Amino acid sequence: MKLKYLFGAALMATTLSVGQAEPGKHLSPELLLSMARLGDAALSPNGKTVVYALSQPSVKDNNSRSELYTVNIDGTARTQITATKSNEYAPQWIEGGARIAFMSNETGSMQLFSMRPDGSDKKQITDIEGGIEGFRFSPDGKQIAFVHQIKYGKTTKDLYPDLDKATGRVINQLMYKHWDEWVETIPHIFVASLGNEPIKQGKDILEGEPYEAPMKPHSGIEDFAWSPDSKSIAYASRKKEGLAYTLSTNSDIYLYDLASSKTRNLTEGMMGYDTHPTFSPDGRYIAWISMEHDGYESDLKRLFVQDLKTGAKSFLTDAFEYDVDAMEWRADNKGLYFLSCVKAEKNIFEVDVRTHKVRQITSGQHNYVSLQVESGQMLAGRQSMLVPTDLYQVNIKTGEAKAITQENATLLASLDGSPTVEKRWIKTTDGGNMLTWVVYPPHFDKSKQYPALLYCQGGPQSTISQYFSYRWNARLMAEQGYIVIMPNRHGVPSFGKKWNEQISGDYSGQNIQDYLVAVDTLKKEPFINPKAIGAVGASYGGYSVYYLAGHHEGRFSAFVAHAGIFNLEMQYMTTEEMWFANWDMGGAPWDKDNKTAQRTFANSPHKAVGAWDTPILITHGEKDFRIMAEQGQAAFNAAQMRGIPSQLLIYPDENHWILRPQNSLLWQRTFYGWLDKWLKK
């Protein structure tokens, strides 16, 4: 085991001038949910001014209000430019910086508006029935592309008009549900000319095609782009329906020509996800993120570039074994900036188009989550486990970063101390080295004993990086007096392909051993009470909790599972994205000759309920179509029938994530109430 370094107190020192710490005050669920949250931000074309959205949750009103602000790139002159009863989102600079475009729901649906940078002279640009979900102005300023939902398939009322009060759905094919919705609409990209506002309709560039662009459930405007000459639009789409759609991740990048209305596939023969098309400033090249394998949604995200004149493709990050996220072209067309998570820290990099050489620009124990470059200035969003997202001005040459916003500095400075984040490397049972974050409570005293929590990550291919979560918040856990153990077990990205791919087809294998070795290593420390350790997690982390409940050999005194997989066979046949189930489970339960699949289903957590002996809290949302709520109900029923202390918290109106403010606060209170009951005796 190697002790790398400590982090936390020094960062808090930078904010103490903002306010005075209050003795005994610690971060609570109520304070966490009161924090302001940064939304989209945009840097003006001259690189001098930033406009950004800032939302303020209200537990009392059970909603959140979003307004727009501007601030100079050096952090001065912060100004609120909207103050309405509606919500304003997604600001973009238009007309060379003379105006700001943004979305607002003030008319009852989300529409596009514009105003001057001081908030005056507001004008409505669209009046689309049903609203829009995203927009991009053409570079010449004469057109807009926007996302709008269109009807998909026939409803019961279409089939039987006389049954206008019938609520049943007649279903003939997959995928009839996705994430948290019944699929009755799909997003398409529309184009409209400016000059006669408000615009009430546009031209559907996928007219007659029953495909999504952007792709559900989480894609947005990052998946389409205007060419610099404003003559074409590149977009990502998975042009499949029914069973083929639910089995495949093979999307492509398409180029739509506005004059001819013709579309061509730029990535024909590339079999995985192809997303995030981005044109070079001169329009000659297009870059995008590409995965190699069909059906593997957690494949390595590779950066590709195509010469639109010759058609030649180039794999720019061929020597870089880490995911590429958001990217931005350099002004000279010779390289790109991008985000990548390496060893659980997400930083800014650049790659040279000709040499493929990658240079790391920033470093440190944090996550950069966005970037934009205008007139030589780089704007980036940054967060850590201890501090939510703020905006930074980044020196492209040195990587030095200066905070532009400190939206929650006063609240954080009022807290009595800060948790400390330690980076440890723990030897795994197969000889590997596992980065494990250990988060200590404020004013940690190694002469005392503390209860501890093993945090089991979901995904399953999802890194425990330096993210700040409003649900599973490491700082909040530590501020309640827990030492938090967060292992980046096998099966998470940012540690190379081999490490990431281990978990596919082996949910109960090496990664579970990684959890156990992390706990066994840390509980040897005299400051951890070995009789007061809990295991908590969501999604695959919830699966891990259910599995550990039957195989922990007395290591844990309490469990919390949210949206977890309890019965793998039931999960295979009830989830919506079947490519995910096929790849991660290895195949179908009826495929008796498939050794990988049969091993997976043989190790389903529900088969070890007979060994359960530890109190467990189970939470789930009934709108969760990824992992159905019946999984949580089955686990709770089993625990009850076994006489095990157990509790079920279930939401009829939440999906895989608990998002509404009062529901979130109920979840946090129930979560800590359960843990405190069993671990702080």
XYZ file of C-alpha atoms in Angstrom:
681
model
C 0.000 0.000 0.000
C 1.265 3.480 -0.907
C 0.133 6.724 0.680
C 0.162 9.404 -2.039
C -0.992 12.734 -0.573
C -3.649 14.547 1.399
C -5.984 17.186 0.053
C -8.755 19.350 1.429
C -7.706 21.725 4.154
C -5.500 23.746 1.819
C -8.348 24.203 -0.640
C -10.698 25.396 2.071
C -8.140 27.987 3.129
C -8.663 29.745 -0.195
C -12.301 30.442 0.662
C -12.042 31.443 4.327
C -11.797 35.108 3.421
C -15.320 34.909 2.013
C -16.928 34.233 5.386
C -16.306 33.076 8.940
C -16.435 29.427 9.975
C -19.110 28.598 12.533
C -17.894 26.182 15.243
C -19.673 22.838 15.086
C -21.334 23.520 11.739
C -20.994 20.705 9.222
C -22.429 20.005 5.812
C -25.912 18.549 6.152
C -28.327 17.162 3.561
C -30.271 20.416 3.855
C -27.176 22.529 3.151
C -26.110 20.276 0.284
C -29.498 20.701 -1.351
C -29.349 24.471 -0.868
C -26.168 24.840 -2.928
C -26.308 26.837 -6.154
C -25.560 24.714 -9.224
C -23.792 25.903 -12.345
C -25.411 25.037 -15.654
C -24.235 25.724 -19.192
C -21.678 28.482 -19.710
C -20.442 30.243 -22.849
C -17.431 32.454 -23.531
C -17.959 35.504 -25.734
C -16.285 35.525 -29.179
C -13.724 38.088 -27.992
C -12.847 35.916 -24.997
C -13.668 38.637 -22.468
C -17.065 37.760 -20.976
C -18.762 34.609 -19.732
C -22.505 34.031 -19.585
C -23.721 31.131 -17.483
C -26.839 29.583 -16.004
C -27.114 29.174 -12.253
C -29.900 27.187 -10.620
C -31.031 27.438 -7.023
C -32.943 24.446 -5.611
C -35.802 24.997 -3.173
C -36.808 22.151 -0.891
C -39.831 24.144 0.274
C -41.143 24.664 -3.260
C -39.835 21.262 -4.417
C -38.304 22.755 -7.544
C -35.325 24.679 -8.832
C -35.045 28.144 -10.391
C -32.443 28.905 -13.056
C -31.259 32.415 -13.956
C -28.508 33.805 -16.187
C -25.405 35.712 -15.120
C -22.424 37.335 -16.796
C -18.905 37.708 -15.432
C -15.649 38.937 -16.903
C -13.045 36.308 -17.773
C -10.908 37.609 -14.888
C -13.755 37.015 -12.421
C -14.840 40.633 -12.022
C -18.199 42.308 -12.621
C -20.484 39.360 -11.858
C -23.990 40.455 -12.869
C -27.385 38.748 -12.814
C -29.054 39.514 -16.145
C -32.385 37.684 -15.739
C -34.816 37.731 -12.831
C -38.078 36.103 -13.822
C -40.663 33.672 -12.527
C -39.624 31.275 -15.293
C -36.375 29.366 -15.852
C -33.604 30.380 -18.242
C -31.069 27.865 -19.542
C -28.416 27.134 -22.157
C -27.040 30.602 -22.984
C -25.072 31.090 -26.218
C -23.493 34.208 -27.694
C -24.854 35.266 -31.089
C -24.396 38.134 -33.537
C -20.675 38.304 -32.798
C -21.294 38.845 -29.101
C -23.927 41.568 -29.487
C -26.690 39.331 -28.102
C -27.223 36.229 -25.995
C -29.581 33.441 -27.051
C -31.118 31.228 -24.379
C -34.008 28.892 -23.650
C -36.859 29.813 -21.318
C -40.150 28.242 -20.279
C -41.908 31.549 -19.624
C -44.588 30.812 -22.261
C -45.366 27.391 -20.787
C -43.048 25.339 -23.002
C -39.321 25.630 -23.594
C -38.688 28.204 -26.336
C -35.738 30.163 -27.699
C -35.224 33.835 -26.829
C -32.470 36.409 -27.211
C -31.424 39.566 -25.382
C -28.588 42.027 -25.077
C -25.732 41.104 -22.712
C -27.169 43.419 -20.056
C -30.495 41.529 -20.110
C -32.455 44.169 -22.024
C -34.395 43.986 -25.295
C -35.619 40.406 -24.885
C -37.107 38.855 -28.030
C -38.806 35.508 -28.614
C -37.246 33.543 -31.479
C -39.292 30.317 -31.532
C -42.891 29.426 -30.812
C -42.792 25.708 -31.596
C -45.769 23.682 -30.411
C -44.534 21.427 -27.625
C -41.287 23.374 -27.252
C -37.660 22.696 -28.135
C -34.867 20.862 -26.312
C -31.703 22.470 -27.637
C -30.418 24.775 -30.356
C -27.415 25.884 -32.389
C -27.145 29.035 -34.511
C -25.496 28.689 -37.907
C -22.068 30.367 -38.111
C -23.391 32.941 -40.593
C -26.192 33.832 -38.166
C -28.950 33.289 -40.719
C -30.406 29.968 -39.500
C -30.967 27.925 -36.376
C -31.008 24.194 -35.831
C -33.156 23.037 -32.936
C -34.273 19.762 -31.374
C -37.974 18.955 -31.219
C -39.840 15.777 -30.296
C -42.003 14.168 -32.985
C -44.618 11.479 -32.606
C -43.385 7.882 -32.829
C -45.683 4.931 -33.436
C -49.415 4.619 -32.907
C -51.130 5.206 -29.601
C -54.217 3.387 -28.359
C -56.296 6.413 -29.358
C -54.930 6.145 -32.893
C -55.958 2.488 -33.052
C -59.342 2.892 -31.368
C -60.569 6.522 -31.469
C -63.755 5.584 -29.625
C -61.724 4.472 -26.565
C -60.613 7.962 -25.620
C -60.361 7.091 -21.917
C -58.426 3.839 -22.351
C -55.015 3.822 -20.656
C -53.533 0.598 -21.996
C -50.651 0.483 -24.470
C -50.560 -2.022 -27.336
C -46.911 -2.972 -27.867
C -45.506 -4.909 -30.792
C -41.746 -4.389 -30.592
C -38.792 -3.305 -28.504
C -37.739 -0.675 -27.347
C -41.081 0.454 -25.983
C -39.626 2.093 -22.874
C -36.326 3.872 -22.295
C -34.760 5.130 -19.071
C -37.905 6.615 -17.491
C -40.390 7.072 -20.331
C -42.689 5.101 -22.593
C -41.330 5.760 -26.070
C -44.087 7.660 -27.857
C -41.933 10.478 -29.247
C -38.410 10.733 -30.638
C -36.123 13.764 -31.062
C -35.362 15.162 -34.512
C -33.232 18.096 -35.644
C -35.065 20.915 -37.414
C -33.647 23.876 -39.344
C -35.307 27.265 -39.784
C -34.275 30.570 -41.324
C -34.128 33.659 -39.146
C -35.809 36.945 -40.003
C -39.477 36.291 -39.347
C -39.724 35.548 -35.643
C -41.183 33.914 -33.732
C -40.499 30.769 -35.758
C -43.389 28.321 -35.596
C -41.948 25.445 -37.618
C -38.787 24.231 -39.268
C -37.522 21.695 -41.759
C -36.986 18.215 -40.319
C -33.584 17.035 -41.557
C -34.600 13.440 -40.748
C -38.052 13.760 -42.277
C -39.724 10.368 -42.645
C -36.989 8.581 -40.681
C -38.093 6.788 -37.483
C -34.743 7.370 -35.786
C -33.452 9.536 -32.961
C -31.128 12.490 -33.406
C -29.911 13.301 -30.791
C -30.082 9.831 -29.279
C -32.087 9.036 -26.174
C -31.880 9.064 -23.270
C -29.100 11.556 -22.499
C -27.631 13.011 -25.723
C -27.994 16.697 -26.524
C -26.610 19.418 -28.771
C -23.113 17.964 -28.468
C -24.288 15.362 -30.983
C -24.881 17.766 -33.881
C -22.854 20.619 -35.379
C -22.995 23.203 -38.160
C -20.245 23.275 -40.758
C -18.295 26.582 -40.713
C -19.826 27.595 -44.073
C -23.357 27.018 -42.696
C -24.173 24.703 -45.614
C -24.387 21.367 -43.793
C -25.060 19.774 -40.426
C -23.273 16.752 -38.988
C -25.197 14.648 -36.508
C -24.982 11.344 -34.648
C -27.771 8.789 -34.913
C -28.340 5.083 -34.371
C -30.565 4.374 -37.359
C -32.270 1.244 -36.117
C -35.671 0.250 -34.782
C -37.186 -2.492 -32.686
C -35.039 -5.470 -31.730
C -32.091 -4.221 -33.794
C -32.175 -0.919 -31.882
C -32.195 -2.553 -28.471
C -29.350 -4.949 -29.341
C -26.923 -2.518 -30.982
C -24.841 0.518 -30.029
C -23.761 1.108 -33.627
C -24.445 4.770 -34.242
C -22.885 6.781 -37.059
C -21.987 10.344 -37.962
C -24.128 11.650 -40.822
C -23.592 14.757 -42.939
C -26.750 16.516 -44.124
C -26.481 18.992 -47.006
C -29.051 21.772 -46.677
C -29.197 22.670 -50.374
C -29.822 19.148 -51.673
C -31.424 17.616 -48.542
C -29.108 14.648 -49.072
C -27.453 12.753 -46.235
C -24.300 10.644 -46.296
C -22.835 8.356 -43.673
C -19.282 9.390 -42.747
C -18.574 6.406 -40.492
C -19.952 3.455 -42.443
C -18.240 0.291 -41.215
C -17.290 1.710 -37.815
C -19.333 -0.556 -35.586
C -19.530 1.074 -32.146
C -20.895 4.346 -30.852
C -19.871 7.350 -32.990
C -20.797 10.656 -31.354
C -19.837 14.322 -30.778
C -19.171 15.519 -34.359
C -17.051 18.693 -34.386
C -15.853 20.602 -37.463
C -12.416 22.185 -37.693
C -12.514 25.999 -38.029
C -11.602 25.800 -41.738
C -14.271 23.149 -42.385
C -11.879 20.650 -43.926
C -11.914 18.156 -41.071
C -14.480 16.667 -38.762
C -13.581 15.112 -35.414
C -15.720 12.745 -33.385
C -15.606 10.230 -30.549
C -15.729 6.593 -31.605
C -16.046 3.244 -29.855
C -14.800 0.127 -31.586
C -17.257 -2.643 -30.723
C -20.970 -2.956 -31.387
C -22.927 -3.669 -28.213
C -20.270 -2.385 -25.794
C -21.407 0.985 -24.471
C -18.427 1.319 -22.102
C -15.793 0.767 -24.771
C -12.769 3.064 -24.987
C -13.780 6.503 -26.292
C -11.325 7.193 -29.118
C -10.763 10.480 -30.929
C -10.994 10.259 -34.722
C -10.621 12.862 -37.459
C -11.751 12.607 -41.085
C -10.499 14.727 -43.970
C -13.747 15.708 -45.694
C -11.945 16.272 -48.998
C -10.231 12.889 -49.215
C -12.350 10.810 -46.833
C -9.206 9.647 -45.012
C -9.730 8.815 -41.332
C -7.133 9.154 -38.588
C -7.192 7.649 -35.083
C -5.623 10.533 -33.159
C -5.468 8.934 -29.708
C -4.085 5.587 -30.859
C -1.311 5.789 -28.235
C -3.585 7.102 -25.469
C -5.415 4.404 -23.483
C -7.966 6.662 -21.818
C -11.422 7.978 -22.681
C -11.809 11.196 -24.640
C -14.707 13.383 -23.557
C -15.595 16.943 -24.583
C -13.295 18.353 -27.258
C -12.614 21.646 -29.011
C -10.533 22.411 -32.104
C -7.527 24.686 -31.924
C -7.904 27.865 -33.965
C -5.045 26.788 -36.277
C -6.838 23.518 -37.260
C -3.723 21.561 -36.225
C -4.924 20.070 -32.969
C -7.738 19.596 -30.500
C -8.224 20.164 -26.795
C -10.121 17.491 -24.904
C -11.023 16.209 -21.457
C -9.873 12.830 -20.200
C -9.963 11.003 -16.895
C -6.595 9.427 -16.072
C -6.211 7.544 -12.809
C -9.446 8.983 -11.434
C -8.624 12.649 -12.120
C -10.134 14.405 -15.134
C -7.937 17.005 -16.777
C -7.462 18.956 -20.005
C -5.241 17.625 -22.797
C -4.410 18.523 -26.367
C -3.492 16.307 -29.308
C -1.619 17.178 -32.494
C -3.475 16.120 -35.649
C -0.304 15.315 -37.597
C 1.897 13.623 -34.973
C -0.836 12.295 -32.639
C 1.263 13.562 -29.734
C -0.810 14.148 -26.597
C 0.101 16.897 -24.123
C -1.460 17.180 -20.682
C -2.348 20.809 -19.964
C -3.766 20.679 -16.434
C -3.101 18.388 -13.505
C -4.341 17.976 -9.974
C -6.875 16.297 -7.735
C -10.039 17.547 -9.406
C -12.330 16.982 -12.392
C -12.611 19.361 -15.314
C -16.115 18.905 -16.700
C -16.301 21.369 -19.613
C -14.065 23.492 -21.818
C -14.361 26.212 -24.444
C -11.766 28.322 -26.240
C -12.373 31.739 -27.811
C -9.755 34.274 -28.940
C -6.990 32.417 -27.138
C -8.851 32.248 -23.816
C -9.858 28.898 -22.292
C -12.936 28.623 -20.081
C -13.425 25.421 -18.100
C -15.729 24.043 -15.420
C -14.008 22.304 -12.506
C -15.127 20.390 -9.428
C -13.776 18.034 -6.772
C -15.172 15.720 -4.121
C -15.139 18.664 -1.729
C -16.246 21.589 -3.902
C -19.035 21.774 -6.527
C -18.476 23.064 -10.055
C -17.126 26.549 -10.621
C -15.769 28.231 -13.740
C -12.053 28.740 -14.306
C -9.832 30.638 -16.697
C -7.102 28.213 -17.771
C -3.723 29.201 -19.179
C -3.388 26.968 -22.244
C 0.409 26.900 -22.096
C 0.985 26.359 -18.375
C -2.298 24.815 -17.207
C -2.556 27.368 -14.429
C -6.191 27.930 -13.478
C -7.855 30.962 -11.917
C -11.350 30.783 -10.439
C -13.889 32.994 -12.197
C -16.837 32.001 -10.004
C -17.107 30.846 -6.386
C -20.836 30.350 -6.164
C -20.844 28.401 -2.890
C -17.736 29.855 -1.259
C -19.621 31.596 1.558
C -21.490 28.429 2.512
C -18.345 26.290 2.408
C -16.351 28.822 4.413
C -19.018 28.797 7.138
C -18.441 25.099 7.798
C -16.303 24.036 10.729
C -13.372 22.536 8.869
C -13.289 20.302 5.828
C -12.989 16.585 5.196
C -9.641 15.350 3.954
C -9.256 13.207 0.845
C -6.429 10.683 0.820
C -5.236 8.753 -2.202
C -4.131 5.193 -1.434
C -2.880 2.433 -3.692
C -3.989 -0.984 -2.436
C -2.681 -4.308 -3.743
C -5.486 -6.474 -5.137
C -5.673 -10.243 -4.868
C -4.593 -10.636 -8.499
C -1.484 -8.512 -7.978
C -2.874 -5.248 -9.330
C -2.705 -1.787 -7.796
C -6.047 -0.188 -6.967
C -6.484 3.526 -6.366
C -8.744 3.967 -3.373
C -9.969 7.327 -2.156
C -10.304 7.549 1.619
C -12.296 10.524 2.854
C -11.872 11.523 6.500
C -14.256 13.623 8.624
C -13.403 17.226 9.520
C -10.954 17.509 12.433
C -10.021 13.857 11.979
C -8.226 12.477 15.039
C -6.300 9.271 14.403
C -6.384 8.465 18.116
C -10.169 7.998 17.924
C -12.276 5.296 16.268
C -14.778 6.085 13.526
C -17.487 4.128 11.720
C -16.714 3.553 8.048
C -18.602 3.175 4.778
C -17.530 1.122 1.782
C -18.854 2.969 -1.254
C -19.608 0.579 -4.130
C -19.579 2.378 -7.480
C -22.274 1.908 -10.101
C -21.904 1.833 -13.852
C -20.435 -0.702 -13.574
C -17.846 0.946 -15.852
C -17.772 4.286 -14.053
C -14.733 5.773 -12.339
C -14.799 7.107 -8.812
C -13.108 10.298 -9.888
C -13.115 13.718 -8.245
C -16.787 14.369 -8.971
C -19.121 16.313 -6.712
C -22.462 14.519 -6.456
C -25.733 15.830 -5.079
C -26.837 12.267 -4.332
C -23.853 10.109 -3.372
C -21.740 12.874 -1.900
C -18.472 11.763 -0.312
C -18.049 15.034 1.538
C -21.514 14.757 3.059
C -20.817 11.197 4.226
C -17.571 12.278 5.879
C -19.206 15.310 7.502
C -21.662 12.934 9.210
C -18.678 11.362 10.983
C -17.906 8.457 8.649
C -14.617 7.462 7.062
C -15.521 6.758 3.447
C -13.668 4.022 1.538
C -14.018 4.448 -2.237
C -12.135 1.791 -4.252
C -11.678 2.126 -8.008
C -12.129 -1.610 -8.357
C -11.584 -3.606 -11.528
C -14.128 -2.625 -14.153
C -13.798 1.163 -14.041
C -12.192 3.372 -16.728
C -9.090 5.586 -16.394
C -6.728 2.743 -15.504
C -6.311 1.209 -18.955
C -8.443 -1.076 -21.126
C -7.559 -4.320 -19.350
C -8.632 -2.988 -15.967
C -11.883 -1.603 -17.381
C -12.820 -4.724 -19.328
C -12.350 -7.195 -16.467
C -15.892 -6.792 -15.200
C -17.690 -7.657 -18.449
C -19.225 -11.093 -17.986
C -17.862 -11.335 -14.434
C -19.970 -9.218 -12.098
C -19.142 -11.299 -9.026
C -15.449 -11.882 -9.715
C -12.291 -9.879 -9.169
C -14.141 -6.617 -8.586
C -15.949 -8.071 -5.565
C -12.613 -9.274 -4.212
C -11.366 -5.714 -4.667
C -14.100 -4.433 -2.364
C -13.199 -6.976 0.283
C -9.470 -6.291 0.153
C -10.123 -2.549 0.428
C -12.182 -3.078 3.573
C -9.741 -5.604 5.016
C -6.843 -3.214 4.430
C -8.519 -0.156 5.929
C -10.068 -1.853 8.941
C -6.574 -2.696 10.156
C -6.139 0.990 10.859
C -6.701 1.721 14.569
C -8.960 4.675 13.764
C -11.625 2.504 12.051
C -14.071 0.581 14.210
C -14.106 -2.888 12.575
C -17.540 -3.562 14.073
C -19.090 -0.447 12.535
C -18.563 -0.744 8.787
C -21.390 -0.377 6.277
C -21.567 -1.022 2.532
C -23.579 1.316 0.312
C -24.099 1.728 -3.424
C -26.450 2.311 -6.352
C -27.139 0.478 -9.622
C -24.228 -1.941 -10.055
C -23.205 -0.654 -6.639
C -26.622 -1.804 -5.428
C -25.949 -5.198 -7.008
C -22.636 -5.238 -5.148
C -24.400 -4.538 -1.849
C -26.920 -7.329 -2.468
C -24.095 -9.697 -3.387
C -21.949 -8.729 -0.396
C -24.957 -9.236 1.890
C -24.702 -12.955 1.157
C -20.910 -13.253 1.074
C -19.361 -10.778 3.523
C -18.355 -13.139 6.364
C -19.176 -10.647 9.093
C -17.330 -7.667 7.654
C -20.355 -5.363 7.565
C -22.904 -4.214 10.125
C -25.308 -2.413 7.775
C -26.176 -2.250 4.080
C -27.861 0.315 1.827
C -28.764 -0.608 -1.768
C -30.311 1.878 -4.187
C -31.681 0.831 -7.599
C -29.700 -2.384 -7.369
C -29.891 -5.640 -9.314
C -31.148 -8.395 -7.023
C -32.097 -11.073 -9.557
C -29.894 -11.177 -12.668
C -32.286 -13.303 -14.729
C -35.105 -10.874 -14.002
C -32.781 -7.996 -14.876
C -31.874 -9.535 -18.227
C -35.510 -9.859 -19.221
C -36.853 -6.538 -17.893
C -34.172 -3.944 -18.686
C -34.551 -1.872 -21.863
C -31.065 -1.596 -23.366
C -30.448 -5.240 -24.227
C -26.997 -4.573 -25.673
C -25.909 -3.720 -22.144
C -27.316 -6.919 -20.656
C -25.812 -9.070 -23.403
C -22.342 -7.573 -23.099
C -22.100 -7.293 -19.339
C -23.840 -10.547 -18.446
C -22.321 -12.479 -21.319
C -25.580 -13.577 -22.923
C -29.091 -14.842 -22.238
C -30.061 -17.167 -19.374
C -31.568 -19.665 -21.825
C -28.264 -20.037 -23.653
C -27.151 -23.093 -21.676
C -23.963 -23.582 -23.700
C -22.731 -20.069 -22.920
C -20.388 -20.582 -19.975
C -19.956 -16.867 -19.302
C -23.695 -16.229 -19.153
C -24.337 -19.277 -17.009
C -21.621 -18.207 -14.556
C -23.206 -14.760 -14.359
C -26.687 -16.037 -13.567
C -25.385 -18.667 -11.158
C -23.965 -15.815 -9.062
C -27.143 -13.756 -8.883
C -27.448 -12.121 -5.435
C -30.917 -13.529 -4.832
C -29.480 -17.034 -4.693
C -27.547 -16.207 -1.511
C -30.435 -14.710 0.481
C -30.206 -17.697 2.799
C -26.913 -16.291 4.065
C -28.227 -12.774 4.691
C -27.842 -11.774 8.338
C -27.316 -7.996 8.360
C -29.719 -5.008 8.446
C -30.429 -3.602 4.980
C -32.101 -0.466 3.629
C -33.426 -0.679 0.063
C -34.440 2.332 -2.046
C -35.807 2.460 -5.597
C -37.767 4.618 -8.035
C -40.779 3.160 -9.838
C -39.978 5.112 -13.021
C -36.625 3.337 -13.225
C -36.792 1.325 -16.459
C -33.067 0.507 -16.401
C -33.381 -1.565 -13.226
C -37.035 -2.096 -12.435
C -38.397 -1.323 -8.976
C -39.487 -4.952 -8.624
C -35.819 -5.721 -7.974
C -35.834 -3.634 -4.818
C -39.235 -4.914 -3.757
C -38.097 -8.516 -4.174
C -34.985 -7.894 -2.080
C -37.031 -6.224 0.651
C -39.602 -9.024 0.651
C -36.822 -11.604 0.948
C -35.220 -9.752 3.857
C -38.572 -9.427 5.621
C -39.376 -13.116 5.187
C -35.947 -13.974 6.579
C -36.592 -11.815 9.640
C -33.725 -9.447 8.848
C -34.096 -5.809 9.973
C -34.960 -4.038 6.734
C -36.598 -0.954 5.321
C -37.907 -0.035 1.869
C -38.048 3.522 0.522
C -39.799 3.595 -2.834
C -40.779 6.514 -5.070
C -43.617 6.377 -7.624
C -42.282 9.441 -9.496
C -38.482 8.983 -9.607
C -36.249 7.139 -12.046
C -32.777 5.607 -11.589
C -31.830 8.837 -9.831
C -33.711 10.595 -7.030
C -33.925 14.172 -8.298
C -36.820 16.157 -6.840
C -35.636 18.264 -3.867
C -38.024 16.912 -1.226
C -37.586 13.347 -2.452
C -33.835 13.839 -2.364
C -33.948 15.163 1.182
C -36.194 12.268 2.237
C -33.651 9.893 0.708
C -30.721 11.524 2.535
C -32.516 11.547 5.879
C -33.525 7.906 5.491
C -30.016 6.933 4.352
C -28.221 8.527 7.304
C -30.936 7.568 9.761
C -30.425 3.923 8.835
C -26.640 4.050 8.947
C -26.540 5.965 12.217
C -28.942 3.470 13.802
C -26.726 0.474 13.064
C -23.209 1.925 12.940
C -23.267 4.528 15.721
C -24.605 2.399 18.554
